[in-house]
Amino acid sequence: MEQQKWFDSPEFEAEFHWDGPLGAELCREETVFRLWAPTAQSVELSLYRQGTGEEAAQTHSCLRQEKGVWVCRVQGHLAGWYYNYAVTVDGVTRRTADPYAVACGCNGSRSMVADLRSTDPEGWDDDRSPARQPEDIIWECHVKDFSYDVHGGFDEADRGKFTALCRRGTTLDGDGVHPTGLDYLRHLGVTHVQLLPVYDYGSVDESGSESQFNWGYDPVNYNVPEGSYSTDPHHGEVRIRELKQAVASLHQNGFRVIMDVVYNHTYSLDSWLFRTVPWYFYRQKPDGSPSNGSGCGNDLATERSMVRRYIRDSVRYWAREYHMDGFRFDLMGLLDAPLMEQIRQDLDLEFGPGVKQIYGEPWSADETFARPGTRLCGKDRLKQLPQSIGAFCDKTRDAVKGGLGQLDRGFVNGGGLEPAALRQCLGGCTRGPGSMFQSPEQAISYLSCHDDWTLWDRLVYTLDPERAFPDLKPQVLRANRLAAAMLFCCQGHLFFLSGEEFGRTKLGEKNSFRSSPRLNRLDWTRAWQAEELVDYYRGLIALRKQLPGLCDKSITAADRVRSVELLGPDCVGAQVENGGRWKTLYLLFNAGEAQTVKLPGGQWQILANGTNSFRWQQEALCSAEVRMPASSALLLGR
Ligand code: CA
């Protein structure tokens, strides 16, 4: 308790806050190692020729300098050498890698001195992110899921690796006809790829079998790519180059890249951060045990100045060194608001206002024990944050397909929907009771992500008594299309789990974070079996980009949503002031039986119906009244 108060105190910050260099710095004739460890009595540096195995080739004592920074200057340009420290605090010596490491050996317990310029792929200086399109449509994908399927047509060496994100021309079983991978994604038309964690995490043995799998929400080295996604985890420079190549490839193929970052907790409390400055980086309960708002055993104390500095440095590093276009903050509800505001400012200052996108999960798993008075980024606080800090909208997600329970129902699976709730969803959850956002600029509208059941599996649980997850049953497909049509009519940035567009199933598994890669992989055969559903998403993606009224991100955007009303049993409709090619939209969603609906006056062009979302390419008109099939959407423009 005493130590906690000291770490939280302005006196500690005044005495030890350090803004100077940390990590390993390559100079012309020497290499300088700097570690911030203000509570240590001694620090020793060990140097190795290999990332694992054999004894240290050299050891050196570090000298304590100002602000608790320990420094060691070693003769020679040590690029390619591995290193770690022995840090002694209160008589206990702990072996630790460098929290500021940018490279490491296999499994990350030895840091590596890297000459980063030598890791740049050819043409890296000319790598440019594609321009933003009228709408952000974010596709969330795990590196291994993307290419693990043996039917994906990837070379064996690329399966599950960063390099698969660099391959064009892959087809289903190599048939030359049905694109998979990048070519499939180009055809789909999404604008952003959000990668599940690609920093170094701890739950997969990098020297172990390819059949291991984890989502990777267990950070070990925050500033190093994960080794199991590289073709060679034993040479620290390889993973760096291969992730850069993947980013460059995604850029060249028209996608912006969002990185999933987990600054709320570490793989275990016994981390490099802990071993360097015991407890400083972690929140504690009054009894001294670790705070566990993350549900993962520990919470970082982001409100402390050197923790904040660490996270800000890390985000800037990924943006600068790896050209990441944005960041998705895991459990942002555990991070403090001043931190997020400073990250926003840092990125705006270096790259231009709003150029790098940031958004996060506005919740946590449990209560956290931050310094008293800390403002956290929970749902109720989003309106006080800058609009350019976004968050996931669980209201739309739950209204359309149901809440967190397996059998919970939303509109498309028989849960009903009040017009007021539809209005709130369409307006990006900026108005009405419990609204979360100032404007749709802040809203990430979505139905599914890696967490919880896939949209398909949820629909099967609630609509198919046989629970035949793999079967593409008509009633589930209808509900899926209706759900997708609703999502694509909601203001806010759009987001979906990779494969939602082909009825991705995890066979009813809710939490597949460490399930087999066979269960988690994108099933490219299914992607083509469900081609009609993919086409439905494709049409909606292309249509959305032409609907300025729905893409509007201003604070007044929700005013465009007019006259939302119940049109029949389980049938709702809304008019939206669009502008552009269609001045007014009339959006109808029928979750009930087939019914006839009266239309407002004039001729309406059919933009999408329950089965075809490319109708806007034809001149199909309707007026007076229309027949809506069971479980279908109808999007009209005038
Ligand atoms: Ca790892």
XYZ file of C-alpha atoms and ligand atoms in Angstrom:
639
model
C 0.000 0.000 0.000
C 2.824 2.402 0.910
C 4.657 1.630 -2.297
C 1.473 1.996 -4.347
C 0.927 5.477 -2.933
C 4.537 6.379 -3.654
C 4.227 5.214 -7.296
C 1.025 7.246 -7.597
C 2.524 10.361 -6.027
C 3.632 13.566 -7.770
C 6.927 13.207 -5.872
C 7.729 9.924 -7.601
C 6.913 11.422 -10.963
C 9.024 14.531 -10.296
C 11.954 12.442 -9.163
C 11.919 9.724 -11.800
C 9.909 10.653 -14.881
C 12.240 10.358 -17.863
C 11.584 11.507 -21.412
C 15.000 10.724 -22.838
C 16.015 7.698 -24.921
C 15.441 4.118 -23.739
C 16.255 0.784 -25.345
C 19.313 -0.090 -27.426
C 20.780 2.677 -29.529
C 23.223 1.933 -32.341
C 25.905 4.563 -32.643
C 28.868 4.656 -34.998
C 31.410 3.038 -32.721
C 29.388 1.875 -29.783
C 25.997 0.579 -28.779
C 24.236 2.261 -25.857
C 21.780 0.329 -23.695
C 19.364 2.232 -21.466
C 16.847 0.761 -19.034
C 14.533 2.702 -16.729
C 14.646 0.910 -13.368
C 14.503 3.505 -10.586
C 13.933 1.038 -7.749
C 16.857 -1.234 -8.713
C 20.051 -1.555 -6.695
C 21.986 -3.014 -9.600
C 21.491 -3.819 -13.282
C 23.680 -6.106 -15.364
C 23.581 -6.441 -19.147
C 24.176 -9.820 -20.831
C 25.000 -10.100 -24.533
C 24.471 -13.223 -26.636
C 25.220 -14.274 -30.201
C 21.963 -16.288 -30.379
C 18.345 -15.586 -29.490
C 18.095 -18.735 -27.378
C 20.429 -21.340 -25.876
C 24.124 -20.890 -25.137
C 25.586 -18.739 -22.369
C 26.173 -15.009 -22.491
C 29.181 -13.986 -24.586
C 29.664 -10.859 -22.487
C 28.260 -9.322 -19.330
C 28.552 -5.690 -18.308
C 27.513 -3.732 -15.265
C 25.198 -0.820 -15.990
C 25.683 2.555 -14.366
C 22.856 4.375 -12.672
C 22.338 7.809 -14.134
C 19.679 10.490 -13.756
C 15.990 9.628 -13.180
C 16.659 5.986 -12.424
C 17.943 5.181 -15.916
C 20.680 2.544 -16.059
C 23.136 2.914 -18.916
C 25.746 0.673 -20.489
C 27.967 1.698 -23.398
C 29.500 -1.218 -25.269
C 32.182 -0.812 -27.930
C 31.118 -1.816 -31.415
C 28.074 -1.772 -33.662
C 26.124 -4.672 -32.138
C 23.283 -5.066 -34.655
C 22.166 -8.693 -34.648
C 23.339 -9.332 -31.070
C 20.825 -10.492 -28.468
C 20.659 -9.155 -24.917
C 18.810 -9.073 -21.629
C 19.282 -7.752 -18.129
C 19.568 -8.987 -14.563
C 17.782 -6.410 -12.422
C 18.151 -6.530 -8.650
C 15.435 -4.896 -6.550
C 15.301 -5.301 -2.755
C 17.769 -8.158 -2.928
C 15.808 -10.126 -5.543
C 17.420 -10.514 -8.965
C 15.172 -10.994 -11.980
C 16.234 -11.770 -15.542
C 14.356 -9.598 -18.031
C 14.258 -8.691 -21.680
C 14.135 -4.995 -22.595
C 10.587 -3.543 -22.483
C 11.760 -1.142 -25.200
C 13.090 -3.910 -27.452
C 12.185 -3.617 -31.139
C 13.430 -7.098 -31.975
C 13.881 -10.389 -30.147
C 14.836 -14.023 -30.468
C 12.508 -16.997 -30.569
C 9.807 -16.670 -27.892
C 11.044 -13.230 -26.953
C 12.987 -13.663 -23.745
C 16.100 -12.192 -25.315
C 15.881 -8.821 -26.976
C 17.837 -8.115 -30.138
C 19.750 -5.050 -31.213
C 18.331 -4.184 -34.612
C 19.361 -1.916 -37.413
C 15.784 -1.152 -38.406
C 16.619 0.316 -41.785
C 18.049 -3.034 -42.825
C 14.647 -4.611 -42.103
C 12.826 -2.383 -44.593
C 11.522 -4.286 -47.598
C 12.314 -2.912 -51.020
C 10.339 0.238 -51.760
C 9.314 0.747 -48.120
C 10.096 4.468 -48.253
C 7.563 4.775 -51.043
C 4.883 2.771 -49.272
C 1.695 4.847 -49.077
C -1.655 4.073 -47.506
C -4.598 4.154 -49.891
C -6.832 7.201 -49.575
C -9.928 6.981 -47.388
C -13.070 6.040 -49.319
C -16.512 7.576 -48.672
C -17.013 4.960 -45.976
C -14.745 2.857 -43.781
C -15.656 -0.807 -44.044
C -13.394 -2.722 -41.698
C -12.799 -6.463 -42.044
C -11.394 -8.065 -38.901
C -8.983 -10.923 -39.510
C -6.473 -13.128 -37.696
C -3.194 -13.691 -39.559
C -3.348 -17.454 -39.190
C -7.087 -17.703 -40.022
C -6.498 -15.962 -43.321
C -4.391 -18.679 -44.912
C -4.436 -21.792 -42.726
C -7.091 -23.632 -44.755
C -5.435 -26.269 -46.963
C -7.990 -25.455 -49.665
C -6.942 -21.810 -49.819
C -4.410 -22.482 -52.548
C -1.533 -20.984 -50.558
C 1.964 -22.408 -50.702
C 2.701 -24.566 -47.680
C 5.379 -22.091 -46.530
C 2.872 -19.216 -46.495
C 0.074 -20.945 -44.615
C -0.643 -19.084 -41.374
C 2.108 -16.547 -42.004
C 2.477 -12.832 -42.689
C 3.728 -13.752 -46.154
C 0.272 -15.041 -47.171
C -0.880 -11.411 -47.010
C 1.581 -10.699 -49.803
C 0.310 -13.293 -52.279
C -1.866 -12.553 -55.291
C -3.415 -15.137 -57.555
C -4.388 -17.749 -54.968
C -7.514 -19.745 -55.782
C -9.595 -22.471 -54.187
C -7.517 -25.662 -54.345
C -5.506 -23.839 -56.982
C -8.362 -24.207 -59.506
C -7.535 -20.889 -61.132
C -11.201 -19.902 -61.017
C -12.277 -19.065 -57.458
C -10.111 -16.395 -55.820
C -9.081 -16.724 -52.182
C -6.931 -14.512 -49.957
C -6.089 -11.046 -51.217
C -7.843 -11.462 -54.559
C -11.050 -12.483 -52.821
C -10.751 -9.490 -50.520
C -10.220 -7.065 -53.376
C -13.373 -8.382 -54.977
C -15.325 -7.980 -51.726
C -14.640 -4.258 -51.578
C -13.858 -3.655 -47.903
C -11.579 -0.700 -47.232
C -9.716 -1.678 -44.059
C -8.190 -4.846 -42.718
C -8.017 -4.989 -38.939
C -5.466 -7.556 -37.824
C -5.907 -9.354 -34.530
C -2.744 -8.965 -32.430
C 0.451 -9.068 -34.475
C 2.778 -7.904 -31.675
C 4.718 -10.628 -29.866
C 2.454 -12.643 -27.590
C 3.148 -15.506 -25.238
C 0.566 -18.247 -25.640
C 2.050 -19.914 -28.715
C 5.473 -21.609 -28.684
C 7.250 -20.088 -31.654
C 9.437 -23.145 -32.032
C 6.469 -25.511 -31.684
C 3.901 -27.068 -33.967
C 1.914 -25.219 -36.624
C -1.259 -26.681 -35.142
C -1.071 -24.280 -32.186
C -3.470 -21.376 -32.163
C -4.278 -18.329 -30.085
C -5.915 -14.976 -30.790
C -2.920 -13.349 -29.123
C -4.416 -11.098 -26.467
C -1.416 -11.812 -24.238
C 1.367 -9.339 -24.948
C 4.990 -10.182 -24.173
C 7.032 -7.765 -26.296
C 4.859 -4.769 -27.126
C 7.107 -3.414 -29.866
C 8.063 -6.609 -31.686
C 5.980 -8.638 -34.173
C 4.808 -12.131 -33.218
C 7.311 -14.784 -34.260
C 4.915 -17.637 -35.055
C 3.595 -15.640 -38.031
C 7.078 -15.305 -39.503
C 8.852 -17.885 -41.618
C 11.804 -17.772 -39.200
C 11.211 -16.788 -35.557
C 14.852 -17.469 -34.680
C 16.316 -14.510 -36.530
C 14.870 -11.349 -35.078
C 14.971 -9.298 -38.274
C 12.813 -11.715 -40.302
C 9.491 -11.134 -38.530
C 10.013 -7.381 -38.749
C 10.614 -7.452 -42.473
C 7.748 -9.848 -43.128
C 5.188 -7.786 -41.220
C 6.311 -4.675 -43.084
C 5.935 -6.581 -46.359
C 2.425 -7.598 -45.341
C 1.462 -4.009 -44.544
C 2.951 -2.793 -47.829
C 1.069 -5.491 -49.721
C -2.249 -4.608 -48.074
C -1.622 -0.971 -48.949
C -0.800 -1.801 -52.553
C -4.007 -3.781 -52.797
C -6.103 -0.882 -51.580
C -6.532 -1.648 -47.883
C -5.721 0.479 -44.896
C -4.390 -1.506 -41.957
C -5.658 -1.327 -38.392
C -3.627 -2.926 -35.619
C -5.261 -4.481 -32.584
C -3.341 -3.304 -29.501
C -3.624 -4.593 -25.952
C -2.216 -2.051 -23.523
C -4.599 -2.946 -20.707
C -2.807 -6.078 -19.484
C 0.218 -8.324 -20.118
C 0.426 -12.081 -20.708
C 1.254 -12.531 -17.056
C 2.018 -10.255 -14.133
C 5.552 -11.628 -14.306
C 6.361 -9.507 -17.359
C 9.432 -7.537 -18.461
C 7.698 -4.469 -17.071
C 7.261 -6.120 -13.693
C 10.753 -7.571 -13.605
C 12.255 -4.166 -14.381
C 10.276 -2.069 -11.869
C 8.223 -4.439 -9.686
C 4.588 -3.306 -9.411
C 5.081 0.164 -10.921
C 3.334 -0.729 -14.192
C 0.368 -2.452 -12.499
C -2.730 -1.452 -10.612
C -3.233 -3.090 -7.242
C -6.191 -3.683 -4.994
C -6.020 -2.171 -1.497
C -4.810 -5.546 -0.195
C -1.869 -5.409 -2.600
C -3.079 -8.115 -4.978
C -3.184 -7.286 -8.677
C -6.240 -5.461 -9.996
C -8.050 -7.661 -12.543
C -10.449 -5.531 -14.554
C -9.118 -7.228 -17.683
C -10.154 -10.684 -16.513
C -6.642 -11.736 -17.538
C -4.997 -11.455 -14.127
C -3.556 -7.938 -14.223
C -4.246 -4.355 -15.336
C -1.635 -1.836 -16.464
C -1.637 1.416 -14.450
C -2.008 3.647 -17.505
C -2.541 6.705 -15.315
C 1.105 6.636 -14.111
C 3.422 8.848 -16.114
C 5.993 6.274 -17.208
C 3.306 3.742 -18.124
C 1.629 6.419 -20.180
C 4.910 7.296 -21.818
C 5.521 3.649 -22.626
C 2.148 3.235 -24.343
C 2.396 6.517 -26.243
C 5.873 5.587 -27.467
C 4.620 2.168 -28.539
C 1.659 3.470 -30.540
C 3.796 6.073 -32.286
C 6.401 3.433 -33.029
C 3.944 1.143 -34.816
C 2.486 4.050 -36.759
C 5.900 5.325 -37.804
C 7.941 2.166 -38.250
C 5.245 -0.162 -39.617
C 2.990 2.408 -41.304
C -0.079 1.245 -39.381
C -3.121 3.326 -40.321
C -5.004 2.936 -37.094
C -5.347 1.186 -33.794
C -8.087 -0.794 -32.121
C -7.647 -0.620 -28.344
C -8.573 -3.764 -26.490
C -10.655 -3.080 -23.345
C -10.293 0.669 -23.766
C -12.600 0.952 -20.753
C -9.531 0.170 -18.624
C -7.398 2.904 -20.161
C -7.567 6.414 -18.788
C -8.985 9.267 -20.845
C -5.919 11.545 -20.651
C -3.852 8.713 -22.161
C -6.228 8.283 -25.089
C -6.381 12.053 -25.612
C -2.606 12.255 -25.651
C -2.337 9.393 -28.132
C -4.818 11.244 -30.339
C -2.702 14.406 -30.102
C 0.565 12.540 -30.717
C -0.757 10.935 -33.891
C -2.405 14.130 -35.125
C 0.787 16.073 -34.590
C 3.007 13.616 -36.415
C 0.726 12.422 -39.208
C -1.978 15.099 -39.540
C -5.361 15.476 -37.833
C -7.404 12.290 -37.944
C -5.069 10.545 -40.411
C -4.459 7.646 -38.039
C -7.718 6.165 -36.801
C -8.248 5.129 -33.210
C -11.112 3.309 -31.598
C -11.599 0.740 -28.892
C -13.811 -1.411 -26.781
C -15.532 0.973 -24.358
C -15.807 -1.602 -21.602
C -13.808 -3.878 -19.318
C -14.279 -7.382 -17.965
C -14.490 -6.279 -14.341
C -13.847 -3.438 -11.919
C -10.354 -1.985 -12.014
C -8.379 -0.272 -9.248
C -6.892 2.805 -10.859
C -5.494 5.736 -8.896
C -8.475 7.488 -7.267
C -9.915 10.190 -9.520
C -8.774 8.510 -12.756
C -11.149 9.080 -15.693
C -11.532 5.852 -17.646
C -12.847 5.407 -21.210
C -16.029 3.463 -20.474
C -19.233 3.787 -22.483
C -20.578 6.595 -20.323
C -17.491 8.737 -20.959
C -17.228 8.554 -24.735
C -19.088 11.807 -25.295
C -16.408 13.652 -23.329
C -13.646 12.309 -25.579
C -12.645 13.875 -28.890
C -14.898 12.628 -31.701
C -11.861 11.127 -33.384
C -11.610 8.536 -30.621
C -14.156 5.892 -31.580
C -15.690 2.863 -29.945
C -17.684 -0.242 -30.743
C -21.450 0.139 -30.577
C -22.968 -2.801 -28.717
C -26.462 -1.294 -28.954
C -26.784 -1.827 -32.687
C -25.168 -5.239 -32.411
C -27.642 -6.379 -29.764
C -30.714 -4.754 -31.320
C -30.198 -6.514 -34.641
C -29.271 -10.043 -33.540
C -29.606 -10.223 -29.755
C -27.571 -9.605 -26.594
C -24.901 -11.674 -24.920
C -26.922 -14.817 -24.130
C -26.797 -17.718 -26.549
C -30.552 -17.644 -27.169
C -31.013 -13.877 -26.955
C -32.864 -12.539 -29.918
C -32.726 -9.280 -31.779
C -34.887 -7.999 -34.578
C -33.832 -10.469 -37.286
C -34.324 -13.570 -35.136
C -37.691 -12.764 -33.628
C -36.839 -10.333 -30.829
C -38.856 -7.447 -32.234
C -37.716 -3.853 -32.490
C -39.311 -0.588 -31.401
C -39.165 2.194 -33.976
C -37.243 4.313 -31.457
C -34.563 1.630 -31.232
C -34.322 1.414 -35.009
C -33.961 5.187 -35.149
C -31.133 4.980 -32.646
C -29.310 2.295 -34.648
C -29.729 4.117 -37.956
C -28.382 7.274 -36.337
C -25.202 5.554 -35.149
C -26.347 5.575 -31.529
C -25.918 9.331 -31.180
C -29.452 10.079 -29.968
C -31.976 8.665 -27.555
C -31.728 6.977 -24.177
C -28.368 5.383 -23.492
C -26.807 6.838 -26.637
C -23.028 6.639 -26.586
C -21.591 8.927 -29.218
C -21.436 12.605 -30.109
C -21.502 11.809 -33.795
C -21.229 8.775 -36.086
C -17.537 9.666 -36.398
C -17.148 7.944 -33.026
C -19.284 4.912 -33.765
C -18.065 1.528 -34.962
C -21.307 -0.156 -36.026
C -21.058 -3.936 -36.151
C -22.820 -7.249 -35.620
C -19.933 -9.645 -35.079
C -16.262 -9.666 -34.193
C -13.816 -12.357 -33.016
C -15.503 -12.394 -29.584
C -18.652 -14.413 -28.939
C -20.536 -16.450 -31.510
C -20.194 -15.662 -35.158
C -23.286 -14.002 -36.570
C -24.078 -17.228 -38.386
C -23.807 -19.380 -35.269
C -25.997 -17.004 -33.285
C -28.626 -17.175 -36.020
C -28.437 -20.972 -36.084
C -28.884 -21.156 -32.305
C -31.994 -18.995 -32.511
C -33.516 -20.082 -35.836
C -32.512 -23.668 -36.592
C -33.880 -26.236 -34.112
C -31.499 -28.844 -35.560
C -28.508 -26.598 -34.943
C -26.889 -27.776 -38.139
C -24.166 -25.125 -38.137
C -22.484 -26.025 -41.434
C -25.744 -26.203 -43.413
C -26.614 -23.143 -45.426
C -30.309 -23.278 -44.555
C -32.631 -20.799 -46.272
C -34.147 -19.355 -43.079
C -30.707 -18.641 -41.638
C -29.470 -17.142 -44.900
C -32.544 -14.888 -45.044
C -31.951 -13.635 -41.508
C -28.260 -13.121 -42.236
C -29.064 -11.002 -45.307
C -31.611 -8.979 -43.360
C -29.079 -8.386 -40.576
C -26.448 -7.305 -43.099
C -28.874 -4.929 -44.811
C -29.630 -3.326 -41.457
C -25.961 -2.977 -40.565
C -25.197 -1.309 -43.866
C -27.963 1.222 -43.209
C -26.558 2.303 -39.833
C -24.470 5.436 -39.608
C -20.975 5.084 -38.176
C -17.929 3.281 -39.521
C -18.829 -0.275 -40.483
C -17.052 -3.326 -39.170
C -17.455 -7.079 -39.491
C -15.642 -10.282 -38.649
C -13.881 -11.853 -41.632
C -16.138 -14.524 -43.050
C -19.362 -13.040 -41.689
C -20.042 -12.477 -45.365
C -19.985 -16.210 -46.081
C -21.783 -17.462 -43.007
C -18.626 -18.224 -41.072
C -19.227 -20.882 -38.467
C -17.192 -22.033 -35.498
C -19.701 -24.862 -35.046
C -21.373 -23.072 -32.134
C -18.159 -22.346 -30.193
C -18.489 -19.057 -28.328
C -14.895 -18.352 -27.369
C -12.434 -19.838 -29.848
C -9.375 -17.938 -28.553
C -7.368 -21.123 -28.198
C -9.394 -23.567 -30.278
C -7.691 -25.372 -33.110
C -6.711 -23.444 -36.217
C -8.943 -25.846 -38.140
C -11.981 -24.467 -36.333
C -10.823 -20.881 -36.579
C -9.524 -20.772 -40.136
C -11.356 -19.010 -42.922
C -12.987 -21.861 -44.810
C -12.395 -20.904 -48.425
C -14.575 -23.728 -49.701
C -17.486 -22.323 -47.735
C -16.719 -18.842 -49.046
C -17.571 -20.162 -52.503
C -20.455 -22.398 -51.386
C -22.031 -19.287 -49.870
C -21.222 -17.161 -52.908
C -24.710 -15.655 -52.995
C -24.351 -14.351 -49.451
C -20.913 -12.950 -50.288
C -22.447 -11.227 -53.289
C -25.133 -9.766 -51.065
C -22.457 -8.226 -48.818
C -20.518 -7.080 -51.878
C -23.528 -5.249 -53.223
C -24.199 -3.604 -49.876
C -20.564 -2.519 -49.572
C -20.625 -0.946 -53.019
C -24.029 0.652 -52.401
C -23.073 2.104 -49.039
C -20.203 4.053 -50.584
C -22.792 5.864 -52.725
C -25.111 6.893 -49.902
C -23.775 10.157 -48.438
C -26.683 10.368 -46.019
C -25.536 7.177 -44.311
C -21.825 7.995 -44.573
C -22.361 11.397 -42.924
C -20.159 11.649 -39.815
C -21.272 15.094 -38.616
C -22.998 15.766 -35.292
C -26.237 16.463 -37.134
C -26.157 13.249 -39.185
C -28.920 11.618 -37.154
C -31.305 14.426 -38.187
C -31.339 12.821 -41.629
C -33.286 9.875 -40.237
C -36.987 10.738 -40.593
C -40.352 9.172 -39.914
C -39.343 5.845 -38.433
C -42.457 3.740 -38.040
C -43.907 0.325 -37.527
C -45.448 -0.800 -40.825
C -46.806 -4.173 -39.752
C -45.979 -7.043 -37.442
C -42.180 -7.102 -37.140
C -41.839 -4.692 -40.016
C -40.237 -1.269 -39.644
C -39.404 1.480 -42.089
C -37.522 4.770 -42.082
C -36.916 7.601 -44.474
C -33.441 9.058 -44.655
C -32.479 12.338 -46.267
C -29.630 11.218 -48.453
C -28.588 13.793 -51.039
C -26.422 12.673 -53.942
C -27.818 10.282 -56.512
C -30.958 9.508 -54.467
C -32.339 12.470 -52.568
C -34.379 10.344 -50.187
C -33.989 6.753 -49.039
C -36.781 4.572 -47.782
C -35.397 1.668 -45.776
C -37.696 -1.217 -44.936
C -36.915 -4.176 -42.740
C -39.338 -7.050 -42.355
C -38.466 -9.712 -39.797
C -41.971 -11.233 -39.903
C -44.093 -13.057 -42.479
C -44.546 -11.794 -46.010
C -46.578 -8.601 -46.028
C -47.704 -5.744 -48.224
C -46.390 -2.311 -47.368
C -47.685 1.051 -48.586
C -45.057 3.412 -49.945
C -44.903 7.197 -49.614
C -45.839 9.002 -52.833
C -43.861 8.956 -56.052
C -41.686 6.486 -57.840
C -38.988 4.671 -55.914
C -35.969 2.956 -57.383
C -35.178 -0.413 -55.848
C -31.605 -0.298 -54.535
C -31.598 -3.637 -52.776
C -34.186 -6.232 -51.871
C -34.039 -9.343 -49.713
C -31.932 -11.329 -52.155
C -30.212 -8.881 -54.465
C -28.198 -5.912 -53.245
C -27.067 -4.945 -56.746
C -30.539 -3.857 -57.883
C -29.326 -0.229 -57.824
C -27.391 -1.076 -60.985
C -30.713 -1.532 -62.812
C -33.591 0.907 -63.267
C -36.211 -1.081 -61.347
C -38.975 1.143 -60.034
C -41.921 0.690 -57.713
C -44.678 2.863 -56.291
C -47.838 2.836 -54.167
C -47.270 -0.497 -52.458
C -44.868 -3.409 -52.439
C -44.959 -7.000 -51.318
C -42.141 -7.825 -48.915
C -41.196 -11.489 -48.552
C -40.729 -12.923 -45.075
C -37.497 -11.942 -43.365
C -36.248 -9.462 -45.925
C -35.056 -5.920 -46.417
C -36.021 -3.463 -49.101
C -33.889 -0.389 -49.680
C -35.437 2.227 -51.936
C -34.192 5.533 -53.304
C -35.972 8.482 -54.891
Ca 5.468 -14.884 -29.332
